[in-house]
Coordinates of C-alpha atoms in Angstrom, one line a residue:
Chain A
X1 CA -19.7 36.6 -76.9
X2 CA -22.9 35.5 -78.7
X3 CA -25.5 32.8 -78.2
X4 CA -26.6 30.1 -80.5
X5 CA -30.1 28.7 -80.9
X6 CA -29.6 25.8 -78.5
X7 CA -28.5 28.3 -75.8
X8 CA -31.6 30.4 -76.4
X9 CA -33.9 27.3 -75.9
X10 CA -32.0 26.3 -72.8
X11 CA -32.3 29.7 -71.2
X12 CA -36.0 29.8 -72.0
X13 CA -36.4 26.3 -70.5
X14 CA -34.5 27.3 -67.3
X15 CA -36.8 30.4 -67.0
X16 CA -39.9 28.3 -67.7
X17 CA -40.8 30.6 -70.7
X18 CA -42.4 28.8 -73.6
X19 CA -40.6 29.9 -76.8
X20 CA -41.8 28.6 -80.1
X21 CA -39.5 27.5 -82.9
X22 CA -40.5 30.6 -84.9
X23 CA -39.7 32.9 -82.1
X24 CA -36.3 31.5 -81.2
X25 CA -34.2 33.0 -84.0
X26 CA -35.8 36.4 -83.4
X27 CA -34.9 36.1 -79.7
X28 CA -31.4 35.0 -80.6
X29 CA -30.9 38.2 -82.6
X30 CA -32.2 40.3 -79.7
X31 CA -30.0 38.6 -77.1
X32 CA -26.9 39.0 -79.3
X33 CA -27.7 42.7 -79.8
X34 CA -27.8 43.1 -76.0
X35 CA -24.6 41.1 -75.6
X36 CA -22.9 43.2 -78.2
X37 CA -23.8 46.3 -76.3
X38 CA -22.3 44.9 -73.1
X39 CA -19.3 43.8 -75.1
X40 CA -18.8 47.5 -76.0
X41 CA -18.8 48.4 -72.2
X42 CA -16.1 45.7 -71.7
X43 CA -13.7 47.8 -73.7
X44 CA -13.5 50.4 -71.0
X45 CA -10.6 50.0 -68.6
X46 CA -12.0 49.8 -65.1
X47 CA -8.8 48.6 -63.3
X48 CA -8.9 49.9 -59.7
X49 CA -12.5 51.1 -60.0
X50 CA -14.8 49.8 -57.2
X51 CA -18.0 48.2 -58.5
X52 CA -20.9 50.6 -57.9
X53 CA -23.8 49.0 -56.1
X54 CA -25.9 52.0 -55.5
X55 CA -26.2 55.4 -57.2
X56 CA -26.2 57.1 -53.8
X57 CA -23.6 56.2 -51.2
X58 CA -25.9 54.4 -48.7
X59 CA -25.9 51.4 -46.4
X60 CA -28.3 48.6 -46.4
X61 CA -31.3 49.2 -44.1
X62 CA -31.8 46.7 -41.4
X63 CA -34.8 45.5 -39.4
X64 CA -35.0 44.7 -35.7
X65 CA -35.9 41.1 -34.9
X66 CA -39.6 41.4 -34.1
X67 CA -42.6 39.6 -35.4
X68 CA -44.5 42.3 -37.3
X69 CA -46.1 40.4 -40.2
X70 CA -47.8 37.1 -41.1
X71 CA -51.1 35.5 -39.9
X72 CA -52.7 36.5 -43.2
X73 CA -53.3 33.0 -44.5
X74 CA -56.3 34.1 -46.6
X75 CA -54.4 36.9 -48.3
X76 CA -51.5 34.6 -49.0
X77 CA -53.7 32.0 -50.6
X78 CA -56.0 34.5 -52.3
X79 CA -54.5 34.1 -55.8
X80 CA -53.8 30.4 -55.6
X81 CA -55.5 28.4 -58.4
X82 CA -56.1 25.5 -55.9
X83 CA -55.9 25.3 -52.2
X84 CA -57.0 22.9 -49.4
X85 CA -56.9 23.2 -45.6
X86 CA -54.7 26.2 -45.8
X87 CA -52.2 24.6 -48.2
X88 CA -51.4 25.6 -51.8
X89 CA -52.2 22.6 -54.0
X90 CA -50.0 21.9 -57.0
X91 CA -49.6 19.1 -59.4
X92 CA -47.6 16.3 -57.8
X93 CA -43.9 16.9 -57.8
X94 CA -41.5 14.2 -56.6
X95 CA -37.9 14.5 -57.3
Chain B
X1 CA -5.0 17.3 -43.8
X2 CA -5.4 14.6 -41.2
X3 CA -3.1 11.6 -41.9
X4 CA -4.8 8.3 -42.6
X5 CA -4.8 5.9 -39.7
X6 CA -4.7 2.2 -40.5
X7 CA -7.8 1.4 -38.5
X8 CA -9.9 4.0 -40.3
X9 CA -9.2 2.5 -43.8
X10 CA -11.7 0.3 -45.4
X11 CA -10.4 -3.1 -46.6
X12 CA -11.4 -3.9 -50.2
X13 CA -10.5 -6.7 -52.6
X14 CA -7.6 -4.7 -54.1
X15 CA -6.3 -3.3 -50.8
X16 CA -7.1 -0.6 -48.3
X17 CA -9.3 2.4 -49.2
X18 CA -9.5 5.8 -47.6
X19 CA -12.8 7.6 -47.4
X20 CA -12.8 11.4 -47.7
X21 CA -15.7 13.4 -46.3
X22 CA -16.7 17.0 -46.3
X23 CA -20.0 18.4 -44.9
X24 CA -22.3 21.2 -45.6
X25 CA -24.5 21.8 -42.6
X26 CA -27.6 23.9 -42.8
X27 CA -28.3 25.4 -39.4
X28 CA -31.4 27.4 -38.7
X29 CA -30.6 30.7 -37.2
X30 CA -32.2 31.3 -33.8
X31 CA -34.3 34.4 -34.4
X32 CA -37.9 35.5 -33.8
X33 CA -38.6 36.6 -37.3
X34 CA -37.4 35.7 -40.8
X35 CA -34.3 36.8 -42.6
X36 CA -36.0 39.3 -44.9
X37 CA -39.6 39.6 -43.5
X38 CA -41.3 40.1 -40.1
X39 CA -43.1 36.8 -40.1
X40 CA -42.6 34.4 -37.2
X41 CA -40.0 31.6 -37.4
X42 CA -41.8 29.4 -34.9
X43 CA -41.8 25.7 -35.8
X44 CA -45.1 24.2 -36.9
X45 CA -48.3 26.4 -36.8
X46 CA -51.2 26.3 -39.2
X47 CA -50.0 26.0 -42.8
X48 CA -49.2 29.4 -44.4
X49 CA -49.8 31.5 -41.3
X50 CA -46.2 32.4 -40.6
X51 CA -46.0 33.9 -44.0
X52 CA -45.9 37.5 -45.1
X53 CA -46.4 38.8 -48.6
X54 CA -42.6 38.9 -48.9
X55 CA -42.3 35.2 -48.1
X56 CA -45.0 34.4 -50.6
X57 CA -43.1 36.4 -53.2
X58 CA -46.0 38.7 -54.2
X59 CA -45.0 41.1 -56.9
X60 CA -43.4 44.4 -55.7
X61 CA -42.5 43.1 -52.2
X62 CA -39.0 43.9 -51.1
X63 CA -36.7 42.1 -48.7
X64 CA -35.4 44.0 -45.6
X65 CA -32.7 42.2 -43.7
X66 CA -33.1 41.2 -40.0
X67 CA -30.1 42.5 -38.2
X68 CA -30.2 39.8 -35.5
X69 CA -29.6 37.2 -38.2
X70 CA -26.5 39.0 -39.3
X71 CA -25.3 39.2 -35.7
X72 CA -26.0 35.5 -35.2
X73 CA -23.9 34.6 -38.3
X74 CA -21.0 36.8 -37.0
X75 CA -21.3 35.1 -33.5
X76 CA -21.2 31.7 -35.1
X77 CA -18.2 32.8 -37.2
X78 CA -16.4 34.0 -34.1
X79 CA -17.2 30.7 -32.3
X80 CA -15.7 28.8 -35.2
X81 CA -12.5 30.9 -35.0
X82 CA -13.2 32.1 -38.5
X83 CA -12.5 35.1 -40.6
X84 CA -15.4 37.6 -40.5
X85 CA -15.9 39.4 -43.8
X86 CA -16.8 43.0 -43.2
X87 CA -18.4 43.2 -46.6
X88 CA -20.6 40.4 -48.0
X89 CA -23.1 40.2 -50.9
X90 CA -26.4 38.5 -51.3
X91 CA -27.0 36.7 -54.6
X92 CA -30.0 35.0 -56.2
X93 CA -29.7 31.3 -56.8
X94 CA -32.3 30.5 -59.5
X95 CA -34.3 27.3 -59.7
X96 CA -37.9 26.3 -60.0
X97 CA -39.8 24.4 -57.4
X98 CA -43.3 24.9 -56.0
X99 CA -42.1 25.5 -52.4
X100 CA -39.8 28.3 -53.7
X101 CA -42.3 31.0 -54.7
X102 CA -39.6 33.6 -55.7
X103 CA -38.1 31.3 -58.2
X104 CA -34.8 32.0 -56.6
X105 CA -33.2 31.6 -53.1
X106 CA -31.5 34.6 -51.7
X107 CA -28.1 33.3 -50.7
X108 CA -24.4 34.4 -50.6
X109 CA -22.3 32.9 -53.3
X110 CA -19.1 34.8 -54.1
X111 CA -18.8 36.9 -51.0
X112 CA -20.0 35.0 -47.8
X113 CA -20.2 36.8 -44.5
X114 CA -17.7 34.3 -42.8
X115 CA -14.6 32.8 -44.3
X116 CA -12.1 30.2 -43.2
X117 CA -12.1 28.8 -39.6
X118 CA -11.6 25.5 -37.7
X119 CA -13.2 23.2 -35.3
X120 CA -11.4 20.9 -32.9
X121 CA -13.1 17.5 -32.7
X122 CA -12.4 15.0 -29.9
X123 CA -12.6 11.4 -31.1
X124 CA -11.5 10.0 -27.7
X125 CA -9.9 11.4 -24.6
X126 CA -6.5 11.0 -26.4
X127 CA -7.3 11.6 -30.0
X128 CA -8.3 15.0 -31.5
X129 CA -8.6 16.2 -35.1
X130 CA -8.9 19.6 -36.6
X131 CA -11.6 20.1 -39.2
X132 CA -11.2 23.2 -41.4
X133 CA -14.2 25.4 -42.1
X134 CA -14.3 26.7 -45.7
X135 CA -17.0 29.3 -45.2
X136 CA -20.3 30.2 -43.7
X137 CA -23.0 32.1 -45.5
X138 CA -26.6 33.3 -44.8
X139 CA -29.5 32.2 -47.0
X140 CA -33.2 31.7 -47.0
X141 CA -34.9 28.4 -46.2
X142 CA -37.5 27.1 -48.7
X143 CA -41.1 26.1 -47.9
X144 CA -42.2 22.6 -47.4
X145 CA -43.9 20.3 -49.9
X146 CA -46.0 17.4 -48.7
X147 CA -46.4 14.6 -51.2
X148 CA -48.5 12.2 -49.2
X149 CA -51.7 14.1 -48.5
X150 CA -53.3 13.2 -51.8
X151 CA -52.6 10.8 -54.7
X152 CA -52.3 13.4 -57.5
X153 CA -51.3 16.6 -55.9
X154 CA -48.6 18.0 -53.7
X155 CA -49.4 20.4 -50.8
X156 CA -47.2 23.4 -50.1
X157 CA -46.8 25.2 -46.8
X158 CA -44.6 28.3 -46.8
X159 CA -44.2 28.7 -43.1
X160 CA -40.5 27.9 -43.3
X161 CA -40.0 29.9 -46.5
X162 CA -37.6 32.8 -45.8
X163 CA -36.4 31.5 -42.4
X164 CA -32.7 32.3 -42.0
X165 CA -30.2 29.5 -42.4
X166 CA -26.4 29.4 -42.0
X167 CA -24.8 27.1 -44.4
X168 CA -21.5 25.9 -42.8
X169 CA -19.2 24.3 -45.3
X170 CA -16.3 22.2 -44.0
X171 CA -13.1 21.3 -45.8
X172 CA -12.8 17.7 -46.9
X173 CA -10.9 16.9 -43.7
X174 CA -12.7 13.9 -42.3
X175 CA -11.6 10.3 -43.0
X176 CA -14.2 8.1 -41.4
X177 CA -17.9 8.1 -40.5
X178 CA -17.0 8.4 -36.8
X179 CA -15.0 11.5 -37.5
X180 CA -17.9 13.0 -39.4
X181 CA -20.3 12.2 -36.6
X182 CA -18.0 13.7 -34.0
X183 CA -17.6 16.8 -36.1
X184 CA -21.4 17.3 -36.4
X185 CA -21.8 16.8 -32.6
X186 CA -19.1 19.3 -31.9
X187 CA -20.5 21.8 -34.3
X188 CA -23.9 21.4 -32.7
X189 CA -22.5 21.9 -29.3
X190 CA -20.7 25.1 -30.4
X191 CA -23.9 26.5 -32.1
X192 CA -25.9 25.8 -28.9
X193 CA -23.3 27.5 -26.7
X194 CA -23.2 30.5 -29.0
X195 CA -27.1 30.5 -28.9
X196 CA -27.2 30.8 -32.7
X197 CA -29.0 27.6 -33.5
X198 CA -31.0 25.3 -31.3
X199 CA -29.5 22.2 -33.0
X200 CA -32.9 20.4 -33.0
X201 CA -32.4 17.8 -35.7
X202 CA -35.9 16.3 -35.4
X203 CA -37.4 19.7 -36.3
X204 CA -34.9 20.1 -39.1
X205 CA -33.0 23.0 -37.4
X206 CA -29.8 21.1 -38.4
X207 CA -29.5 19.2 -41.7
X208 CA -26.4 17.9 -43.5
X209 CA -25.4 17.4 -47.1
X210 CA -22.6 14.9 -47.0
X211 CA -19.8 14.8 -49.7
X212 CA -18.2 11.4 -49.9
X213 CA -15.3 10.1 -52.1
X214 CA -12.8 7.3 -51.8
X215 CA -9.2 6.9 -52.8
X216 CA -6.2 4.7 -52.2
X217 CA -4.1 6.3 -49.4
X218 CA -1.8 8.9 -50.9
X219 CA -3.7 9.2 -54.2
X220 CA -5.4 12.5 -55.2
X221 CA -9.1 12.9 -54.2
X222 CA -11.6 10.7 -56.0
X223 CA -14.8 11.8 -57.7
X224 CA -17.3 12.7 -55.0
X225 CA -21.0 12.2 -54.5
X226 CA -23.2 14.4 -52.5
X227 CA -25.8 12.8 -50.2
X228 CA -28.5 15.4 -49.6
X229 CA -30.5 16.3 -46.5
X230 CA -29.4 13.8 -44.0
X231 CA -31.2 14.7 -40.7
X232 CA -29.7 12.7 -37.9
X233 CA -26.1 12.1 -36.7
X234 CA -26.7 8.4 -36.8
X235 CA -27.9 8.5 -40.4
X236 CA -24.9 10.6 -41.4
X237 CA -22.6 7.8 -40.2
X238 CA -24.7 5.1 -41.9
X239 CA -24.9 7.0 -45.2
X240 CA -21.1 7.5 -45.3
X241 CA -20.4 3.8 -44.7
X242 CA -22.9 2.7 -47.2
X243 CA -21.8 5.2 -49.9
X244 CA -18.1 4.4 -49.4
X245 CA -18.8 0.7 -49.9
X246 CA -20.8 1.4 -53.0
X247 CA -18.0 3.5 -54.5
X248 CA -15.3 1.0 -53.6
X249 CA -17.4 -1.8 -55.3
X250 CA -17.7 0.2 -58.5
X251 CA -14.0 1.1 -58.6
X252 CA -12.9 -2.4 -57.9
X253 CA -15.1 -3.7 -60.7
X254 CA -13.2 -1.4 -63.0
X255 CA -16.0 1.2 -63.2
X256 CA -15.9 5.0 -62.5
X257 CA -17.9 7.2 -60.2
X258 CA -20.3 9.7 -61.6
X259 CA -20.4 13.0 -59.7
X260 CA -24.1 13.2 -58.7
X261 CA -26.5 14.0 -56.0
X262 CA -27.8 11.0 -54.0
X263 CA -30.4 10.3 -51.3
X264 CA -29.9 8.1 -48.2
X265 CA -32.7 5.7 -47.5
X266 CA -32.4 4.5 -43.9
X267 CA -35.0 1.8 -44.2
X268 CA -33.3 0.1 -47.1
X269 CA -29.8 1.1 -45.9
X270 CA -28.7 2.3 -49.3
X271 CA -28.1 5.5 -51.2
X272 CA -29.7 6.1 -54.6
X273 CA -29.3 8.7 -57.3
X274 CA -31.8 11.6 -57.3
X275 CA -33.1 11.5 -60.8
X276 CA -32.4 15.2 -61.2
X277 CA -33.4 16.7 -64.5
X278 CA -30.4 17.7 -66.7
X279 CA -29.7 21.4 -66.3
X280 CA -31.1 21.4 -62.8
X281 CA -27.8 22.6 -61.4
X282 CA -27.5 25.7 -63.5
X283 CA -28.3 28.2 -60.8
X284 CA -27.3 31.3 -62.7
X285 CA -26.2 33.2 -59.6
X286 CA -26.1 37.0 -59.8
X287 CA -26.1 39.7 -57.1
X288 CA -29.6 40.4 -55.8
X289 CA -30.5 43.9 -57.1
X290 CA -33.0 44.3 -54.2
X291 CA -30.2 44.2 -51.6
X292 CA -27.2 46.4 -51.0
X293 CA -23.9 44.7 -49.8
X294 CA -23.9 43.8 -46.2
X295 CA -21.3 46.0 -44.4
X296 CA -20.1 46.5 -40.8
X297 CA -16.9 47.5 -39.1
X298 CA -14.6 45.8 -36.6
X299 CA -16.0 47.5 -33.5
X300 CA -19.4 45.9 -34.4
X301 CA -17.7 42.5 -34.5
X302 CA -15.8 43.2 -31.3
X303 CA -19.0 44.0 -29.4
X304 CA -20.5 40.7 -30.5
X305 CA -17.3 38.8 -29.5
X306 CA -17.5 40.3 -26.0
X307 CA -21.1 39.1 -25.6
X308 CA -20.1 35.4 -26.5
X309 CA -20.1 33.0 -23.6
X310 CA -17.2 30.8 -22.7
X311 CA -17.1 28.2 -25.5
X312 CA -16.7 24.4 -25.0
X313 CA -13.0 24.1 -25.7
X314 CA -12.1 26.9 -23.3
X315 CA -14.5 25.6 -20.7
X316 CA -13.0 22.1 -20.9
X317 CA -9.5 23.4 -20.5
X318 CA -10.6 25.5 -17.5
X319 CA -12.4 22.5 -15.9
X320 CA -9.2 20.4 -16.2
X321 CA -7.0 23.2 -14.8
X322 CA -9.4 24.6 -12.1
X323 CA -11.0 21.4 -10.9
X324 CA -8.4 18.8 -11.7
X325 CA -10.9 16.8 -13.8
X326 CA -9.8 14.2 -16.3
X327 CA -10.0 15.2 -20.0
X328 CA -12.8 12.7 -20.3
X329 CA -14.9 14.0 -17.4
X330 CA -14.3 17.6 -18.5
X331 CA -15.3 16.7 -22.0
X332 CA -18.6 15.2 -20.9
X333 CA -19.4 18.2 -18.6
X334 CA -19.0 20.7 -21.5
X335 CA -21.2 18.9 -24.0
X336 CA -24.0 21.2 -23.0
X337 CA -23.8 24.6 -21.4
X338 CA -26.3 23.4 -18.8
X339 CA -24.2 20.5 -17.8
X340 CA -21.2 22.7 -17.0
X341 CA -23.4 25.2 -15.1
X342 CA -24.9 22.4 -13.0
X343 CA -21.5 20.9 -12.3
X344 CA -20.1 24.2 -11.2
X345 CA -23.1 25.0 -9.0
X346 CA -22.7 21.6 -7.3
X347 CA -18.8 21.7 -7.1
X348 CA -18.6 25.1 -5.3
X349 CA -16.5 24.5 -2.2
X350 CA -16.6 20.7 -2.5
X351 CA -14.4 17.8 -3.7
X352 CA -14.8 18.6 -7.4
X353 CA -13.7 15.2 -8.7
X354 CA -16.2 13.5 -6.5
X355 CA -18.9 15.9 -7.6
X356 CA -18.0 15.2 -11.3
X357 CA -18.3 11.5 -10.6
X358 CA -21.7 11.8 -9.1
X359 CA -23.0 14.2 -11.8
X360 CA -21.7 12.0 -14.7
X361 CA -22.2 8.5 -13.4
X362 CA -25.3 8.7 -11.1
X363 CA -27.2 11.8 -12.4
X364 CA -26.5 11.6 -16.1
X365 CA -27.0 7.8 -16.1
X366 CA -30.3 8.2 -14.4
X367 CA -31.5 11.1 -16.6
X368 CA -30.6 9.1 -19.7
X369 CA -32.5 6.1 -18.5
X370 CA -35.6 8.1 -17.8
X371 CA -35.3 10.2 -20.9
X372 CA -35.2 13.5 -18.9
X373 CA -32.8 16.4 -19.5
X374 CA -30.8 18.4 -17.0
X375 CA -33.3 21.3 -17.0
X376 CA -36.0 19.0 -15.6
X377 CA -33.7 17.0 -13.3
X378 CA -35.5 16.0 -10.1
X379 CA -32.2 16.2 -8.3
X380 CA -30.9 19.8 -8.1
X381 CA -27.2 20.8 -8.0
X382 CA -27.6 21.8 -4.3
X383 CA -29.0 18.3 -3.5
X384 CA -26.2 16.4 -5.3
X385 CA -23.8 18.7 -3.5
X386 CA -25.5 17.8 -0.2
X387 CA -25.0 14.1 -0.9
X388 CA -21.3 14.6 -1.7
X389 CA -20.9 16.6 1.5
X390 CA -22.2 13.6 3.5
X391 CA -19.8 11.3 1.7
X392 CA -16.9 13.6 2.2
X393 CA -17.7 14.0 5.9
X394 CA -17.8 10.2 6.3
X395 CA -21.4 10.5 7.5
X396 CA -22.6 7.9 4.9
X397 CA -20.8 5.3 2.9
X398 CA -20.7 5.3 -0.9
X399 CA -23.2 2.5 -1.0
X400 CA -25.7 4.3 1.3
X401 CA -25.2 7.4 -0.8
X402 CA -26.6 5.6 -3.8
X403 CA -29.7 4.7 -1.7
X404 CA -29.9 8.3 -0.6
X405 CA -29.7 9.4 -4.3
X406 CA -32.7 7.2 -5.1
X407 CA -34.7 8.7 -2.2
X408 CA -33.8 12.3 -3.3
X409 CA -34.6 11.4 -6.9
X410 CA -38.1 10.1 -6.2
X411 CA -39.1 12.0 -3.1
X412 CA -37.0 15.1 -3.0
X413 CA -35.9 16.7 0.2
X414 CA -32.7 17.8 2.0
X415 CA -30.1 14.9 1.9
X416 CA -28.7 15.6 5.4
X417 CA -32.2 15.7 6.9
X418 CA -33.2 12.4 5.2
X419 CA -30.0 10.7 6.5
X420 CA -30.8 12.0 10.0
X421 CA -34.4 11.0 10.0
X422 CA -34.1 7.6 8.5
X423 CA -31.0 6.5 10.5
X424 CA -28.8 6.1 7.4
X425 CA -25.7 7.4 9.2
X426 CA -22.6 5.4 8.8
X427 CA -21.6 3.5 12.0
X428 CA -18.1 4.7 12.9
X429 CA -18.4 3.6 16.5
X430 CA -15.8 0.8 16.7
X431 CA -17.6 -0.8 19.6
X432 CA -20.7 -1.5 17.6
X433 CA -18.8 -2.7 14.6
X434 CA -16.6 -4.9 16.8
X435 CA -19.6 -6.5 18.3
X436 CA -20.9 -7.4 14.8
X437 CA -17.4 -8.6 13.7
X438 CA -17.1 -10.8 16.8
X439 CA -20.5 -12.3 16.2
X440 CA -19.7 -13.3 12.6
X441 CA -16.4 -14.8 13.6
X442 CA -18.0 -16.8 16.4
X443 CA -20.7 -18.2 14.1
X444 CA -18.4 -19.2 11.3
X445 CA -15.4 -21.1 12.7
X446 CA -14.9 -23.1 9.4
X447 CA -14.7 -19.9 7.4
X448 CA -12.2 -18.4 9.8
X449 CA -9.9 -21.4 9.2
X450 CA -10.3 -21.0 5.4
X451 CA -9.5 -17.3 5.6
X452 CA -6.2 -18.0 7.3
X453 CA -5.1 -20.0 4.4
X454 CA -6.8 -17.8 1.8
X455 CA -6.8 -14.1 2.7
X456 CA -9.2 -13.2 -0.2
X457 CA -11.9 -14.7 2.0
X458 CA -11.8 -11.4 3.8
X459 CA -14.3 -10.1 1.3
X460 CA -16.9 -12.6 2.4
X461 CA -16.5 -11.4 6.1
X462 CA -16.8 -7.8 5.1
X463 CA -20.0 -8.6 3.3
X464 CA -21.5 -10.4 6.3
X465 CA -20.6 -7.5 8.6
X466 CA -22.1 -4.9 6.2
X467 CA -25.2 -7.0 6.0
X468 CA -25.5 -7.3 9.8
X469 CA -25.1 -3.5 10.2
X470 CA -27.6 -2.7 7.4
X471 CA -24.7 -1.3 5.2
X472 CA -24.0 1.5 7.6
X473 CA -20.7 0.3 9.0
X474 CA -17.7 2.3 7.8
X475 CA -16.1 -0.2 5.4
X476 CA -12.6 0.9 6.3
X477 CA -13.2 0.3 10.0
X478 CA -14.7 -3.1 9.2
X479 CA -11.7 -4.1 7.1
X480 CA -9.2 -3.1 9.7
X481 CA -11.0 -4.9 12.6
X482 CA -11.4 -8.1 10.6
X483 CA -7.8 -8.2 9.5
X484 CA -6.5 -7.9 13.1
X485 CA -9.1 -10.4 14.5
X486 CA -8.5 -13.0 11.8
X487 CA -4.7 -12.4 12.0
X488 CA -4.4 -11.8 8.2

């Protein structure tokens, strides 16, 4: 599997990363190198092997249903470029 | 799955069309805190106050799952008679929008927590359909964007961001707007019984994406359109009818349907295409590396099953068997858990059919009219039971009982005491009734003659006697006396 230039541009757009025309071919090479490496892994026969989701055999930790957080409006908004009356303010988006 | 009934088809210029409907319901999980953070799920509140640094997607913050939300999803799955998957996986669904600070929604894609199930939906006392459930999965809600606070900006409130949702996907088993509406109502009832979602559509606790396609009966499925985010049962019905008509129009003009996402505009009564940017639907799902698979065993599920209350279908069957109610009455009384509780309180040791009548016709009618719900009913189950006792004992007539209901509704009090104090007891003393009957007969010789020729005149006499006795005469006694005196 390898990617062409159009795919590189599309992935960049979906990830909202600005990629210039000059950079695109370079990224294409890098992505294809990664895919080539993964391809190599594909040659290993893993029939009957459970996918490993964690290095240690452990179960997901769970919380009890209690309100232990929130009410930190100022902290939440601290890095916002624009805010008003407790809201984040962003350029108008209407779908 | 359900066979097309002639009356459900839509007549077009080229013959009948069948509409095929599947629904994705987003139901907000009833919990105190969010799916992956300890912030409150309470509706409303100052903007961005029910938000933790996890919900705001600050770098380095990690999600930790709320066990109650997991239990709620399992309870719902059990209530939908669905397969519970002992192992499920959370995935990231990637897209960009200002009210989704993570840049992805944590959802379940390949391995949902609940698999196939089914819902029985009553369309009428005699018609029932089965709607298949495809799956139920847990996911995060997004924040809320407000577009009308300023001309050039949108305002974002993350209070809802990260609240747990259950997405419940049906199979394309519905064939009319009425079937879809009945399905949503039933699902809402089941969720409320299970206590897993409050079903409040005004506050957005229950929202529907409606998939609609049309076909000629017997043909394979047509291309479908998805109508997003419809937030009332009435609008779901309207959106389906409007969209089916639109598709039939296009097909009959020789066109083809584009698979797309549409919005329903209730004020204009039309659906329109959401001008979604190309590529918007490439979500690039992958397992969330921050979360391990969600695993539990059968005893865990069994314990939750044991804690479930009696569900509406079982309760309805029991009401029919135990109380001899009609399927219709039983159906009404199980719509809400509180209805059934009220009825059973009132029916204890009484004529249950009569109690059902009074609860459904008098009480529910009155509650509806005044916009009250059963929790705030001015007439308690004990009071309505008291009224029924007085009717059953022949102490008051059905007509006086209605007056009594009015008094109890507006003034409260013990029904038996009110009847005693205000002299509302039915007159069963034949002597007194006879005196009234004799008087009416003596006063109306012409009517007496008429009645001999036309026995239906009896009604007029009964009316006169009831009037003369202030409605308190026992109607049966009046009837019998009149019949014998008039010789009819």
